[in-house]
Amino acid sequence: MEIKLFCPATIANLSCGFDVLGTCLDNVGDEMIIRKSLQKGVRITKIVGADLPLETEKNVAGVAALALLNEVDVDFGFEIEIYKKIKAGSGIGSSSASAAGAVFGINELIGRPFSRKELVYFAMQGEVLASGSAHADNVAPALCGGFTLVRGYNPLDIVRIESPTEIYATVIHPQIELKTSEMRAVLQPMVSLKSAITQWGNVGGLIAGLYTNDYELIGRSLHDDIVEPLRGKFIPQFDLVKQTALQNGALGSGISGSGPSIFALSKGKETAEKVANAMKAIFDGTGIPYEIHVSKINSEGVKII
């Protein structure tokens, strides 16, 4: 009758993989309670931790849930409580955590007619509300865990990649908000052939590095020649944070999602924490409040608590 979930934060793009690559964090995320109700449909009954709409059609969890229910025939409805711990506009998948949790929980309560990969399509409909684009680079890792590659969108083709065991993520979130829709608006619709070739090589290198546990190859591939130069200027101290992360042993560093969070991937927890301390030292001198997280990669995705 009722299920309680951990809905994880995610890092999208991973430098070279705009809209197609993402990974899932293990100790950062929202919680959600979903219960069956006699009244058909979906109702958002409580939101704690954020000022978000309770109206089903205006909430990403509600929109995603309705998309799923349009494909099944059930004679009952659902109530959803959302406990937000990922701030909206943080760049670590606040909207995708809600969308992924909603479709996962309802799927569990109706007997799992859909696989985790199949649930990605429904969760994407919530992302349309949040950002104006049906992208899956956050909802795919949130549902499937590990690293995910969106090989194609039409039809949707998700490839899950197990994380090398020693990879840890460091994420620093300056307490400013960058709306995903606004950060998409700064992008250029055309890119040079030279930049595209560089990006294709990095995407292939990152995928190969993940499959072969080649940490040096992973590090060489975490480079963005297309999106980061346009978005980095909106994030305080971005270039310095990225440079400092690399100097302290990170494999690579870049913008998490559309920002303002900055991520770094490291080999081993000790290095990831060293990177975190270096990032903190930079922001301690700016007066800008921030949150910082060190997390291993979540291999499962949304979890039942």
PDB file of N, CA and C in Angstrom, residues 17-85:
ATOM      1  N   GLY A  17      29.797  14.603 -22.579  1.00  0.00           N
ATOM      2  CA  GLY A  17      28.590  13.908 -23.013  1.00  0.00           C
ATOM      3  C   GLY A  17      27.317  14.690 -22.825  1.00  0.00           C
ATOM      4  N   PHE A  18      27.239  15.897 -23.397  1.00  0.00           N
ATOM      5  CA  PHE A  18      26.054  16.735 -23.230  1.00  0.00           C
ATOM      6  C   PHE A  18      24.794  15.979 -23.643  1.00  0.00           C
ATOM      7  N   ASP A  19      23.856  15.880 -22.701  1.00  0.00           N
ATOM      8  CA  ASP A  19      22.539  15.252 -22.900  1.00  0.00           C
ATOM      9  C   ASP A  19      22.586  13.735 -23.102  1.00  0.00           C
ATOM     10  N   VAL A  20      23.776  13.121 -23.061  1.00  0.00           N
ATOM     11  CA  VAL A  20      23.820  11.667 -23.289  1.00  0.00           C
ATOM     12  C   VAL A  20      24.532  10.881 -22.189  1.00  0.00           C
ATOM     13  N   LEU A  21      25.308  11.534 -21.334  1.00  0.00           N
ATOM     14  CA  LEU A  21      26.035  10.812 -20.284  1.00  0.00           C
ATOM     15  C   LEU A  21      25.627  11.301 -18.902  1.00  0.00           C
ATOM     16  N   GLY A  22      25.628  10.384 -17.935  1.00  0.00           N
ATOM     17  CA  GLY A  22      25.334  10.751 -16.563  1.00  0.00           C
ATOM     18  C   GLY A  22      25.781   9.671 -15.605  1.00  0.00           C
ATOM     19  N   THR A  23      25.853  10.032 -14.324  1.00  0.00           N
ATOM     20  CA  THR A  23      26.165   9.057 -13.285  1.00  0.00           C
ATOM     21  C   THR A  23      25.391   9.393 -12.025  1.00  0.00           C
ATOM     22  N   CYS A  24      25.302   8.427 -11.123  1.00  0.00           N
ATOM     23  CA  CYS A  24      24.379   8.477  -9.991  1.00  0.00           C
ATOM     24  C   CYS A  24      25.150   8.525  -8.679  1.00  0.00           C
ATOM     25  N   LEU A  25      24.774   9.435  -7.793  1.00  0.00           N
ATOM     26  CA  LEU A  25      25.443   9.581  -6.500  1.00  0.00           C
ATOM     27  C   LEU A  25      24.779   8.705  -5.439  1.00  0.00           C
ATOM     28  N   ASP A  26      25.543   8.389  -4.410  1.00  0.00           N
ATOM     29  CA  ASP A  26      25.091   7.378  -3.448  1.00  0.00           C
ATOM     30  C   ASP A  26      24.565   7.947  -2.142  1.00  0.00           C
ATOM     31  N   ASN A  27      25.041   9.106  -1.723  1.00  0.00           N
ATOM     32  CA  ASN A  27      24.649   9.619  -0.408  1.00  0.00           C
ATOM     33  C   ASN A  27      24.029  11.004  -0.471  1.00  0.00           C
ATOM     34  N   VAL A  28      23.609  11.406  -1.662  1.00  0.00           N
ATOM     35  CA  VAL A  28      22.954  12.699  -1.853  1.00  0.00           C
ATOM     36  C   VAL A  28      21.644  12.439  -2.589  1.00  0.00           C
ATOM     37  N   GLY A  29      20.527  12.886  -2.016  1.00  0.00           N
ATOM     38  CA  GLY A  29      19.266  12.653  -2.706  1.00  0.00           C
ATOM     39  C   GLY A  29      18.060  13.038  -1.873  1.00  0.00           C
ATOM     40  N   ASP A  30      16.895  12.969  -2.515  1.00  0.00           N
ATOM     41  CA  ASP A  30      15.619  13.239  -1.861  1.00  0.00           C
ATOM     42  C   ASP A  30      15.046  11.957  -1.273  1.00  0.00           C
ATOM     43  N   GLU A  31      13.984  12.109  -0.503  1.00  0.00           N
ATOM     44  CA  GLU A  31      13.172  10.973  -0.078  1.00  0.00           C
ATOM     45  C   GLU A  31      11.743  11.204  -0.530  1.00  0.00           C
ATOM     46  N   MET A  32      11.036  10.118  -0.737  1.00  0.00           N
ATOM     47  CA  MET A  32       9.673  10.211  -1.260  1.00  0.00           C
ATOM     48  C   MET A  32       8.848   9.074  -0.678  1.00  0.00           C
ATOM     49  N   ILE A  33       7.609   9.374  -0.328  1.00  0.00           N
ATOM     50  CA  ILE A  33       6.651   8.354   0.100  1.00  0.00           C
ATOM     51  C   ILE A  33       5.505   8.346  -0.903  1.00  0.00           C
ATOM     52  N   ILE A  34       5.195   7.172  -1.420  1.00  0.00           N
ATOM     53  CA  ILE A  34       4.082   7.026  -2.363  1.00  0.00           C
ATOM     54  C   ILE A  34       3.136   5.972  -1.808  1.00  0.00           C
ATOM     55  N   ARG A  35       1.860   6.290  -1.777  1.00  0.00           N
ATOM     56  CA  ARG A  35       0.882   5.332  -1.261  1.00  0.00           C
ATOM     57  C   ARG A  35      -0.309   5.237  -2.201  1.00  0.00           C
ATOM     58  N   LYS A  36      -0.929   4.080  -2.197  1.00  0.00           N
ATOM     59  CA  LYS A  36      -2.149   3.876  -2.965  1.00  0.00           C
ATOM     60  C   LYS A  36      -3.297   4.636  -2.296  1.00  0.00           C
ATOM     61  N   SER A  37      -4.238   5.081  -3.105  1.00  0.00           N
ATOM     62  CA  SER A  37      -5.438   5.726  -2.569  1.00  0.00           C
ATOM     63  C   SER A  37      -6.648   5.257  -3.366  1.00  0.00           C
ATOM     64  N   LEU A  38      -7.818   5.358  -2.744  1.00  0.00           N
ATOM     65  CA  LEU A  38      -9.038   4.928  -3.416  1.00  0.00           C
ATOM     66  C   LEU A  38      -9.390   5.849  -4.580  1.00  0.00           C
ATOM     67  N   GLN A  39      -9.056   7.113  -4.443  1.00  0.00           N
ATOM     68  CA  GLN A  39      -9.362   8.088  -5.490  1.00  0.00           C
ATOM     69  C   GLN A  39      -8.367   7.958  -6.633  1.00  0.00           C
ATOM     70  N   LYS A  40      -8.859   7.787  -7.841  1.00  0.00           N
ATOM     71  CA  LYS A  40      -7.974   7.634  -8.986  1.00  0.00           C
ATOM     72  C   LYS A  40      -7.169   8.908  -9.254  1.00  0.00           C
ATOM     73  N   GLY A  41      -6.095   8.744 -10.008  1.00  0.00           N
ATOM     74  CA  GLY A  41      -5.258   9.877 -10.348  1.00  0.00           C
ATOM     75  C   GLY A  41      -4.054   9.994  -9.434  1.00  0.00           C
ATOM     76  N   VAL A  42      -3.383  11.145  -9.483  1.00  0.00           N
ATOM     77  CA  VAL A  42      -2.171  11.393  -8.704  1.00  0.00           C
ATOM     78  C   VAL A  42      -2.328  12.710  -7.962  1.00  0.00           C
ATOM     79  N   ARG A  43      -2.037  12.694  -6.665  1.00  0.00           N
ATOM     80  CA  ARG A  43      -2.075  13.911  -5.862  1.00  0.00           C
ATOM     81  C   ARG A  43      -0.756  14.067  -5.113  1.00  0.00           C
ATOM     82  N   ILE A  44      -0.188  15.262  -5.191  1.00  0.00           N
ATOM     83  CA  ILE A  44       0.990  15.610  -4.392  1.00  0.00           C
ATOM     84  C   ILE A  44       0.455  16.177  -3.079  1.00  0.00           C
ATOM     85  N   THR A  45       0.629  15.444  -1.994  1.00  0.00           N
ATOM     86  CA  THR A  45       0.003  15.852  -0.738  1.00  0.00           C
ATOM     87  C   THR A  45       0.931  16.625   0.193  1.00  0.00           C
ATOM     88  N   LYS A  46       2.236  16.503  -0.010  1.00  0.00           N
ATOM     89  CA  LYS A  46       3.173  17.195   0.883  1.00  0.00           C
ATOM     90  C   LYS A  46       4.510  17.383   0.175  1.00  0.00           C
ATOM     91  N   ILE A  47       5.076  18.581   0.327  1.00  0.00           N
ATOM     92  CA  ILE A  47       6.440  18.846  -0.123  1.00  0.00           C
ATOM     93  C   ILE A  47       7.167  19.548   1.012  1.00  0.00           C
ATOM     94  N   VAL A  48       8.250  18.968   1.462  1.00  0.00           N
ATOM     95  CA  VAL A  48       9.054  19.530   2.551  1.00  0.00           C
ATOM     96  C   VAL A  48      10.440  19.856   2.006  1.00  0.00           C
ATOM     97  N   GLY A  49      10.925  21.050   2.305  1.00  0.00           N
ATOM     98  CA  GLY A  49      12.289  21.392   1.919  1.00  0.00           C
ATOM     99  C   GLY A  49      12.413  22.235   0.669  1.00  0.00           C
ATOM    100  N   ALA A  50      11.295  22.529   0.013  1.00  0.00           N
ATOM    101  CA  ALA A  50      11.341  23.359  -1.191  1.00  0.00           C
ATOM    102  C   ALA A  50       9.963  23.965  -1.429  1.00  0.00           C
ATOM    103  N   ASP A  51       9.955  25.124  -2.052  1.00  0.00           N
ATOM    104  CA  ASP A  51       8.704  25.801  -2.397  1.00  0.00           C
ATOM    105  C   ASP A  51       8.330  25.410  -3.826  1.00  0.00           C
ATOM    106  N   LEU A  52       7.670  24.271  -3.963  1.00  0.00           N
ATOM    107  CA  LEU A  52       7.298  23.733  -5.262  1.00  0.00           C
ATOM    108  C   LEU A  52       5.789  23.523  -5.323  1.00  0.00           C
ATOM    109  N   PRO A  53       5.207  23.548  -6.512  1.00  0.00           N
ATOM    110  CA  PRO A  53       3.744  23.442  -6.627  1.00  0.00           C
ATOM    111  C   PRO A  53       3.213  22.066  -6.246  1.00  0.00           C
ATOM    112  N   LEU A  54       2.091  22.061  -5.547  1.00  0.00           N
ATOM    113  CA  LEU A  54       1.412  20.810  -5.225  1.00  0.00           C
ATOM    114  C   LEU A  54       0.527  20.339  -6.368  1.00  0.00           C
ATOM    115  N   GLU A  55       0.154  21.253  -7.281  1.00  0.00           N
ATOM    116  CA  GLU A  55      -0.691  20.860  -8.404  1.00  0.00           C
ATOM    117  C   GLU A  55       0.022  19.801  -9.247  1.00  0.00           C
ATOM    118  N   THR A  56      -0.650  18.709  -9.490  1.00  0.00           N
ATOM    119  CA  THR A  56      -0.043  17.559 -10.159  1.00  0.00           C
ATOM    120  C   THR A  56       0.560  17.939 -11.501  1.00  0.00           C
ATOM    121  N   GLU A  57      -0.163  18.696 -12.316  1.00  0.00           N
ATOM    122  CA  GLU A  57       0.289  19.027 -13.665  1.00  0.00           C
ATOM    123  C   GLU A  57       1.404  20.066 -13.680  1.00  0.00           C
ATOM    124  N   LYS A  58       1.698  20.670 -12.527  1.00  0.00           N
ATOM    125  CA  LYS A  58       2.760  21.668 -12.450  1.00  0.00           C
ATOM    126  C   LYS A  58       3.981  21.157 -11.692  1.00  0.00           C
ATOM    127  N   ASN A  59       3.959  19.897 -11.301  1.00  0.00           N
ATOM    128  CA  ASN A  59       5.043  19.298 -10.534  1.00  0.00           C
ATOM    129  C   ASN A  59       5.667  18.184 -11.372  1.00  0.00           C
ATOM    130  N   VAL A  60       6.994  18.136 -11.433  1.00  0.00           N
ATOM    131  CA  VAL A  60       7.656  17.154 -12.309  1.00  0.00           C
ATOM    132  C   VAL A  60       7.325  15.717 -11.894  1.00  0.00           C
ATOM    133  N   ALA A  61       7.198  15.477 -10.588  1.00  0.00           N
ATOM    134  CA  ALA A  61       6.832  14.132 -10.127  1.00  0.00           C
ATOM    135  C   ALA A  61       5.428  13.780 -10.601  1.00  0.00           C
ATOM    136  N   GLY A  62       4.516  14.744 -10.514  1.00  0.00           N
ATOM    137  CA  GLY A  62       3.146  14.510 -10.945  1.00  0.00           C
ATOM    138  C   GLY A  62       3.047  14.252 -12.440  1.00  0.00           C
ATOM    139  N   VAL A  63       3.754  15.047 -13.229  1.00  0.00           N
ATOM    140  CA  VAL A  63       3.717  14.883 -14.686  1.00  0.00           C
ATOM    141  C   VAL A  63       4.287  13.530 -15.095  1.00  0.00           C
ATOM    142  N   ALA A  64       5.407  13.132 -14.483  1.00  0.00           N
ATOM    143  CA  ALA A  64       5.997  11.834 -14.796  1.00  0.00           C
ATOM    144  C   ALA A  64       5.060  10.696 -14.402  1.00  0.00           C
ATOM    145  N   ALA A  65       4.448  10.821 -13.227  1.00  0.00           N
ATOM    146  CA  ALA A  65       3.526   9.790 -12.759  1.00  0.00           C
ATOM    147  C   ALA A  65       2.329   9.647 -13.694  1.00  0.00           C
ATOM    148  N   LEU A  66       1.787  10.765 -14.136  1.00  0.00           N
ATOM    149  CA  LEU A  66       0.641  10.725 -15.046  1.00  0.00           C
ATOM    150  C   LEU A  66       1.019  10.092 -16.385  1.00  0.00           C
ATOM    151  N   ALA A  67       2.234  10.339 -16.847  1.00  0.00           N
ATOM    152  CA  ALA A  67       2.688   9.738 -18.099  1.00  0.00           C
ATOM    153  C   ALA A  67       2.706   8.220 -17.993  1.00  0.00           C
ATOM    154  N   LEU A  68       3.152   7.708 -16.842  1.00  0.00           N
ATOM    155  CA  LEU A  68       3.151   6.252 -16.628  1.00  0.00           C
ATOM    156  C   LEU A  68       1.728   5.715 -16.571  1.00  0.00           C
ATOM    157  N   LEU A  69       0.870   6.389 -15.811  1.00  0.00           N
ATOM    158  CA  LEU A  69      -0.489   5.889 -15.617  1.00  0.00           C
ATOM    159  C   LEU A  69      -1.312   5.926 -16.907  1.00  0.00           C
ATOM    160  N   ASN A  70      -0.898   6.741 -17.867  1.00  0.00           N
ATOM    161  CA  ASN A  70      -1.580   6.742 -19.154  1.00  0.00           C
ATOM    162  C   ASN A  70      -1.384   5.436 -19.920  1.00  0.00           C
ATOM    163  N   GLU A  71      -0.380   4.653 -19.482  1.00  0.00           N
ATOM    164  CA  GLU A  71      -0.052   3.413 -20.183  1.00  0.00           C
ATOM    165  C   GLU A  71      -0.552   2.161 -19.461  1.00  0.00           C
ATOM    166  N   VAL A  72      -1.167   2.313 -18.301  1.00  0.00           N
ATOM    167  CA  VAL A  72      -1.656   1.150 -17.548  1.00  0.00           C
ATOM    168  C   VAL A  72      -3.101   1.399 -17.111  1.00  0.00           C
ATOM    169  N   ASP A  73      -3.782   0.330 -16.767  1.00  0.00           N
ATOM    170  CA  ASP A  73      -5.177   0.433 -16.325  1.00  0.00           C
ATOM    171  C   ASP A  73      -5.255  -0.029 -14.875  1.00  0.00           C
ATOM    172  N   VAL A  74      -5.378   0.922 -13.953  1.00  0.00           N
ATOM    173  CA  VAL A  74      -5.512   0.585 -12.537  1.00  0.00           C
ATOM    174  C   VAL A  74      -6.758   1.261 -11.997  1.00  0.00           C
ATOM    175  N   ASP A  75      -7.393   0.635 -11.002  1.00  0.00           N
ATOM    176  CA  ASP A  75      -8.651   1.174 -10.473  1.00  0.00           C
ATOM    177  C   ASP A  75      -8.439   1.885  -9.140  1.00  0.00           C
ATOM    178  N   PHE A  76      -7.240   2.409  -8.933  1.00  0.00           N
ATOM    179  CA  PHE A  76      -6.947   3.186  -7.724  1.00  0.00           C
ATOM    180  C   PHE A  76      -5.993   4.303  -8.117  1.00  0.00           C
ATOM    181  N   GLY A  77      -5.684   5.168  -7.160  1.00  0.00           N
ATOM    182  CA  GLY A  77      -4.798   6.287  -7.430  1.00  0.00           C
ATOM    183  C   GLY A  77      -3.611   6.300  -6.482  1.00  0.00           C
ATOM    184  N   PHE A  78      -2.905   7.451  -6.465  1.00  0.00           N
ATOM    185  CA  PHE A  78      -1.675   7.534  -5.682  1.00  0.00           C
ATOM    186  C   PHE A  78      -1.539   8.904  -5.029  1.00  0.00           C
ATOM    187  N   GLU A  79      -1.002   8.891  -3.814  1.00  0.00           N
ATOM    188  CA  GLU A  79      -0.620  10.120  -3.126  1.00  0.00           C
ATOM    189  C   GLU A  79       0.894  10.127  -2.971  1.00  0.00           C
ATOM    190  N   ILE A  80       1.499  11.292  -3.164  1.00  0.00           N
ATOM    191  CA  ILE A  80       2.959  11.412  -3.149  1.00  0.00           C
ATOM    192  C   ILE A  80       3.380  12.476  -2.141  1.00  0.00           C
ATOM    193  N   GLU A  81       4.314  12.111  -1.273  1.00  0.00           N
ATOM    194  CA  GLU A  81       4.972  13.065  -0.376  1.00  0.00           C
ATOM    195  C   GLU A  81       6.427  13.179  -0.819  1.00  0.00           C
ATOM    196  N   ILE A  82       6.919  14.410  -0.935  1.00  0.00           N
ATOM    197  CA  ILE A  82       8.280  14.647  -1.410  1.00  0.00           C
ATOM    198  C   ILE A  82       9.062  15.402  -0.342  1.00  0.00           C
ATOM    199  N   TYR A  83      10.208  14.859   0.023  1.00  0.00           N
ATOM    200  CA  TYR A  83      11.089  15.477   1.009  1.00  0.00           C
ATOM    201  C   TYR A  83      12.370  15.877   0.278  1.00  0.00           C
ATOM    202  N   LYS A  84      12.411  17.156  -0.158  1.00  0.00           N
ATOM    203  CA  LYS A  84      13.487  17.638  -1.006  1.00  0.00           C
ATOM    204  C   LYS A  84      14.748  17.924  -0.201  1.00  0.00           C
ATOM    205  N   LYS A  85      15.836  17.303  -0.615  1.00  0.00           N
ATOM    206  CA  LYS A  85      17.145  17.603  -0.044  1.00  0.00           C
ATOM    207  C   LYS A  85      18.117  18.066  -1.116  1.00  0.00           C
TER     208      LYS A  85
END
